[in-house]
Amino acid sequence: MWTRFAIVAVIAAAIVFPLFVTVNYFIHLAILAMIFMIVAQGANVIQGYTGYVSIAQGAFMGIGAYASALLSMRAGFPVWLSMLVAPAITAVAAAIAGYPSLRVKGHYFAIVTLAMNMVVFIVLVNWISLTKGEPGLPSIPSPEAINLGFIEIAFEKRRAFYYLALAALVLVMWIVAAVVRSRVGRVLLAIRQNETFAEAAGIACWKYKLFAFIFSASLAGFGGAIYAHYMGFINPTPFSADASLNAILAVILGGSGTLTGPLIGGALTVILPEALRVAEIYRLIAYGLLLILVVIFLPRGLVPAMVDGVRSITGRGKKAP
């Protein structure tokens, strides 16, 4: 009951947020945070539920961003269609890269995905004829306006794009929740807990790992597509290994293997560096210290810690959502 109430309260607060916040900068941060929550939720699928750390989310976010931008700018696709096709293109790239990559396990898999991210980044920088390299792609169109008859929703406005990002995040959360609670989700958890035992039980683990990898990549690609059409400009910088590490960090901070953990972690990884700008040259030091303290004293993440706190107060035992 309390979990449902909390979910409804959070969604309601998110809906009314732009109505009471008049500073565009805060709405801008909220949009970026929600986009990164989608990317972090993808990382959570492969990392939190399957137990494989992928350092390639930044690369897949970049593939989705460039795919959607180029489809709408050069192929003449409607932006809405581009944003739907981009995750599919990202999924194909992940399938091609994931099939050989998932033959290795543990730290070796992480190293392979890091190399993958570096290769994609180098391609984005050096394929000048397609990506324009470091100068980037300017004038990326916004989604076409939606005419409801009595009102026209134009996505050049930040408030309209805020609700688009919110709707996308809710959709992603619903899909991930459905997957996690299905038989596929139970198999992924079994792989995380003991892959050898799962294989001995007759489960074709590589198929499920490949699915998790492709699914996580497609979510990153979806987030990248939204990012491209929101910013109106992209270059390779936001899609380096730093973005992948931030996605991993978001999962760890919020709570690995929880649905709501990437939301908290994703918001923190976007908002904290901005909030610490007042520290000027000490900003990164302060940010790093805060992260270290959280990891040391709350190793399971913020969401499980909050659930434990509520449980100790109410006397009820419930797993972190």
Short mmCIF file of C-alpha atoms in Angstrom, two decimals, residues 49-292:
data_model
loop_
_atom_site.label_atom_id
_atom_site.label_comp_id
_atom_site.label_asym_id
_atom_site.label_seq_id
_atom_site.Cartn_x
_atom_site.Cartn_y
_atom_site.Cartn_z
CA TYR A 49 19.61 -7.87 -12.53
CA THR A 50 22.04 -9.95 -14.59
CA GLY A 51 25.27 -9.28 -12.71
CA TYR A 52 27.35 -8.18 -15.70
CA VAL A 53 28.95 -4.72 -15.62
CA SER A 54 28.80 -3.06 -19.04
CA ILE A 55 30.94 0.02 -19.67
CA ALA A 56 29.29 0.66 -23.03
CA GLN A 57 26.10 2.54 -22.15
CA GLY A 58 27.67 5.81 -23.29
CA ALA A 59 28.46 4.27 -26.67
CA PHE A 60 24.92 2.96 -27.12
CA MET A 61 23.50 6.30 -26.04
CA GLY A 62 25.67 7.89 -28.73
CA ILE A 63 24.54 5.41 -31.39
CA GLY A 64 20.91 6.17 -30.57
CA ALA A 65 21.51 9.92 -30.57
CA TYR A 66 23.33 10.00 -33.90
CA ALA A 67 20.98 7.48 -35.50
CA SER A 68 17.89 9.52 -34.63
CA ALA A 69 19.51 12.83 -35.58
CA LEU A 70 20.78 11.57 -38.94
CA LEU A 71 17.52 9.81 -39.82
CA SER A 72 15.55 13.00 -39.23
CA MET A 73 18.07 15.36 -40.85
CA ARG A 74 19.34 13.37 -43.84
CA ALA A 75 16.86 10.56 -44.47
CA GLY A 76 13.81 12.76 -44.03
CA PHE A 77 12.23 10.63 -41.32
CA PRO A 78 9.67 12.30 -39.04
CA VAL A 79 11.31 12.91 -35.67
CA TRP A 80 8.83 10.68 -33.86
CA LEU A 81 9.67 7.79 -36.18
CA SER A 82 13.41 8.50 -35.87
CA MET A 83 13.16 8.30 -32.08
CA LEU A 84 11.50 4.88 -32.36
CA VAL A 85 13.88 3.50 -35.00
CA ALA A 86 17.02 4.66 -33.13
CA PRO A 87 16.65 2.12 -30.27
CA ALA A 88 16.17 -0.63 -32.86
CA ILE A 89 19.40 0.38 -34.62
CA THR A 90 21.14 0.44 -31.24
CA ALA A 91 19.76 -3.03 -30.48
CA VAL A 92 21.19 -4.38 -33.76
CA ALA A 93 24.60 -2.88 -32.92
CA ALA A 94 24.40 -4.42 -29.44
CA ALA A 95 23.48 -7.83 -30.87
CA ILE A 96 26.48 -7.77 -33.21
CA ALA A 97 28.85 -6.65 -30.44
CA GLY A 98 27.25 -8.67 -27.64
CA TYR A 99 27.36 -12.11 -29.22
CA PRO A 100 31.18 -12.42 -29.02
CA SER A 101 31.53 -10.19 -25.94
CA LEU A 102 29.33 -12.36 -23.73
CA ARG A 103 31.61 -15.34 -24.23
CA VAL A 104 33.74 -13.85 -21.45
CA LYS A 105 32.65 -13.19 -17.87
CA GLY A 106 33.33 -10.92 -14.93
CA HIS A 107 36.00 -8.26 -15.26
CA TYR A 108 36.89 -9.47 -18.75
CA PHE A 109 33.40 -8.60 -19.97
CA ALA A 110 33.71 -5.12 -18.43
CA ILE A 111 37.04 -4.60 -20.20
CA VAL A 112 35.59 -5.74 -23.54
CA THR A 113 32.67 -3.32 -23.23
CA LEU A 114 35.04 -0.50 -22.28
CA ALA A 115 37.01 -1.19 -25.46
CA MET A 116 33.71 -1.19 -27.35
CA ASN A 117 32.85 2.25 -25.96
CA MET A 118 36.26 3.57 -26.97
CA VAL A 119 35.88 2.22 -30.52
CA VAL A 120 32.45 3.83 -30.95
CA PHE A 121 33.77 7.12 -29.56
CA ILE A 122 36.72 7.07 -31.99
CA VAL A 123 34.35 6.37 -34.90
CA LEU A 124 32.09 9.27 -33.87
CA VAL A 125 35.10 11.60 -33.74
CA ASN A 126 36.73 10.50 -36.98
CA TRP A 127 33.87 9.67 -39.35
CA ILE A 128 33.68 13.32 -40.37
CA SER A 129 31.47 12.84 -43.44
CA LEU A 130 28.73 11.29 -41.31
CA THR A 131 29.05 12.68 -37.79
CA LYS A 132 30.91 15.97 -38.48
CA GLY A 133 33.43 14.90 -35.81
CA GLU A 134 34.16 17.13 -32.83
CA PRO A 135 32.26 20.17 -34.20
CA GLY A 136 29.17 18.00 -34.04
CA LEU A 137 25.74 18.03 -35.64
CA PRO A 138 23.85 21.33 -35.22
CA SER A 139 20.21 22.19 -35.93
CA ILE A 140 18.76 18.81 -34.95
CA PRO A 141 14.97 19.20 -35.24
CA SER A 142 12.59 18.95 -32.30
CA PRO A 143 9.69 16.48 -32.46
CA GLU A 144 6.80 17.63 -34.60
CA ALA A 145 4.07 19.52 -32.79
CA ILE A 146 1.02 17.55 -31.65
CA ASN A 147 -2.30 19.17 -32.54
CA LEU A 148 -5.10 18.11 -30.21
CA GLY A 149 -7.63 20.45 -31.78
CA PHE A 150 -8.10 22.70 -28.79
CA ILE A 151 -4.36 23.02 -28.17
CA GLU A 152 -1.09 22.52 -30.06
CA ILE A 153 1.86 21.09 -28.15
CA ALA A 154 5.12 22.48 -29.56
CA PHE A 155 8.25 20.74 -28.32
CA GLU A 156 10.49 23.75 -28.88
CA LYS A 157 9.27 24.76 -25.41
CA ARG A 158 11.05 23.23 -22.44
CA ARG A 159 7.90 22.50 -20.47
CA ALA A 160 6.47 20.47 -23.34
CA PHE A 161 9.73 18.53 -23.68
CA TYR A 162 9.73 17.96 -19.92
CA TYR A 163 6.45 16.08 -20.21
CA LEU A 164 7.78 14.15 -23.20
CA ALA A 165 10.82 13.03 -21.17
CA LEU A 166 8.56 12.16 -18.22
CA ALA A 167 6.24 10.08 -20.43
CA ALA A 168 9.25 8.28 -21.92
CA LEU A 169 10.62 7.54 -18.45
CA VAL A 170 7.28 6.18 -17.21
CA LEU A 171 7.05 3.97 -20.32
CA VAL A 172 10.57 2.64 -19.77
CA MET A 173 9.85 1.95 -16.08
CA TRP A 174 6.69 0.05 -17.00
CA ILE A 175 8.51 -2.08 -19.61
CA VAL A 176 11.44 -2.85 -17.30
CA ALA A 177 9.06 -3.74 -14.44
CA ALA A 178 7.17 -6.11 -16.77
CA VAL A 179 10.41 -7.79 -17.87
CA VAL A 180 11.80 -8.10 -14.34
CA ARG A 181 8.59 -9.69 -13.04
CA SER A 182 8.37 -12.15 -15.94
CA ARG A 183 10.08 -15.51 -16.33
CA VAL A 184 12.90 -13.74 -18.17
CA GLY A 185 13.50 -11.53 -15.15
CA ARG A 186 13.64 -14.52 -12.83
CA VAL A 187 16.20 -16.18 -15.10
CA LEU A 188 18.32 -13.02 -15.13
CA LEU A 189 18.29 -12.98 -11.33
CA ALA A 190 19.29 -16.66 -11.31
CA ILE A 191 22.24 -15.83 -13.59
CA ARG A 192 23.28 -13.03 -11.25
CA GLN A 193 23.12 -15.26 -8.19
CA ASN A 194 24.80 -18.36 -9.65
CA GLU A 195 25.32 -18.67 -13.38
CA THR A 196 26.97 -22.08 -13.11
CA PHE A 197 23.99 -23.50 -11.23
CA ALA A 198 21.59 -21.94 -13.75
CA GLU A 199 23.45 -23.59 -16.62
CA ALA A 200 23.42 -26.91 -14.75
CA ALA A 201 19.64 -26.56 -14.45
CA GLY A 202 19.41 -26.54 -18.24
CA ILE A 203 19.03 -22.80 -18.83
CA ALA A 204 20.66 -21.41 -21.97
CA CYS A 205 22.22 -18.53 -20.06
CA TRP A 206 23.93 -16.95 -23.07
CA LYS A 207 20.54 -16.28 -24.71
CA TYR A 208 19.24 -14.45 -21.66
CA LYS A 209 22.49 -12.54 -21.20
CA LEU A 210 22.37 -11.47 -24.83
CA PHE A 211 18.76 -10.35 -24.38
CA ALA A 212 19.70 -8.32 -21.28
CA PHE A 213 22.62 -6.73 -23.13
CA ILE A 214 20.50 -5.83 -26.16
CA PHE A 215 17.62 -4.58 -24.01
CA SER A 216 19.91 -2.42 -21.87
CA ALA A 217 21.55 -0.99 -25.01
CA SER A 218 18.20 -0.17 -26.63
CA LEU A 219 17.18 1.80 -23.53
CA ALA A 220 20.43 3.76 -23.74
CA GLY A 221 19.77 4.36 -27.45
CA PHE A 222 16.27 5.59 -26.65
CA GLY A 223 17.68 7.99 -24.06
CA GLY A 224 20.26 9.17 -26.59
CA ALA A 225 17.57 9.85 -29.20
CA ILE A 226 15.58 11.98 -26.76
CA TYR A 227 18.78 13.78 -25.74
CA ALA A 228 19.67 14.63 -29.36
CA HIS A 229 16.30 16.14 -30.20
CA TYR A 230 16.12 18.01 -26.91
CA MET A 231 19.57 19.58 -27.13
CA GLY A 232 19.35 20.30 -30.86
CA PHE A 233 23.09 19.69 -31.10
CA ILE A 234 25.34 16.71 -30.41
CA ASN A 235 29.02 15.91 -30.64
CA PRO A 236 30.92 12.83 -29.41
CA THR A 237 31.89 14.28 -25.99
CA PRO A 238 28.74 13.27 -24.02
CA PHE A 239 29.07 9.67 -25.22
CA SER A 240 32.56 8.84 -23.97
CA ALA A 241 33.38 6.20 -21.36
CA ASP A 242 32.61 8.85 -18.72
CA ALA A 243 28.91 8.53 -19.55
CA SER A 244 29.13 4.76 -19.16
CA LEU A 245 30.86 5.08 -15.80
CA ASN A 246 28.25 7.59 -14.65
CA ALA A 247 25.50 5.09 -15.57
CA ILE A 248 27.24 2.42 -13.50
CA LEU A 249 27.63 4.90 -10.66
CA ALA A 250 23.94 5.82 -10.84
CA VAL A 251 22.98 2.16 -10.42
CA ILE A 252 25.35 1.69 -7.48
CA LEU A 253 24.24 4.90 -5.76
CA GLY A 254 20.53 4.27 -6.13
CA GLY A 255 20.58 0.56 -5.48
CA SER A 256 21.65 -2.18 -7.87
CA GLY A 257 18.86 -4.54 -8.85
CA THR A 258 16.02 -2.24 -7.74
CA LEU A 259 13.53 -0.57 -10.07
CA THR A 260 13.66 2.80 -8.35
CA GLY A 261 17.40 2.85 -7.65
CA PRO A 262 18.44 4.16 -11.09
CA LEU A 263 15.94 7.01 -10.70
CA ILE A 264 17.58 8.25 -7.51
CA GLY A 265 21.09 7.54 -8.77
CA GLY A 266 20.45 9.06 -12.19
CA ALA A 267 19.08 12.24 -10.65
CA LEU A 268 22.05 12.54 -8.30
CA THR A 269 24.67 12.06 -11.02
CA VAL A 270 23.12 14.91 -13.02
CA ILE A 271 22.12 17.32 -10.24
CA LEU A 272 24.97 16.92 -7.71
CA PRO A 273 27.76 18.21 -10.00
CA GLU A 274 25.61 21.25 -10.81
CA ALA A 275 24.73 21.88 -7.15
CA LEU A 276 28.42 21.75 -6.25
CA ARG A 277 29.40 24.42 -8.78
CA VAL A 278 29.47 26.89 -5.88
CA ALA A 279 32.57 25.04 -4.67
CA GLU A 280 34.34 26.14 -7.88
CA ILE A 281 37.75 24.43 -8.12
CA TYR A 282 36.85 22.06 -5.27
CA ARG A 283 33.66 20.90 -6.99
CA LEU A 284 35.01 17.60 -8.32
CA ILE A 285 36.79 16.86 -5.04
CA ALA A 286 33.59 17.43 -3.05
CA TYR A 287 31.59 15.36 -5.53
CA GLY A 288 34.08 12.51 -5.33
CA LEU A 289 34.13 12.55 -1.53
CA LEU A 290 30.33 12.45 -1.36
CA LEU A 291 30.23 9.47 -3.69
CA ILE A 292 32.92 7.63 -1.73
#
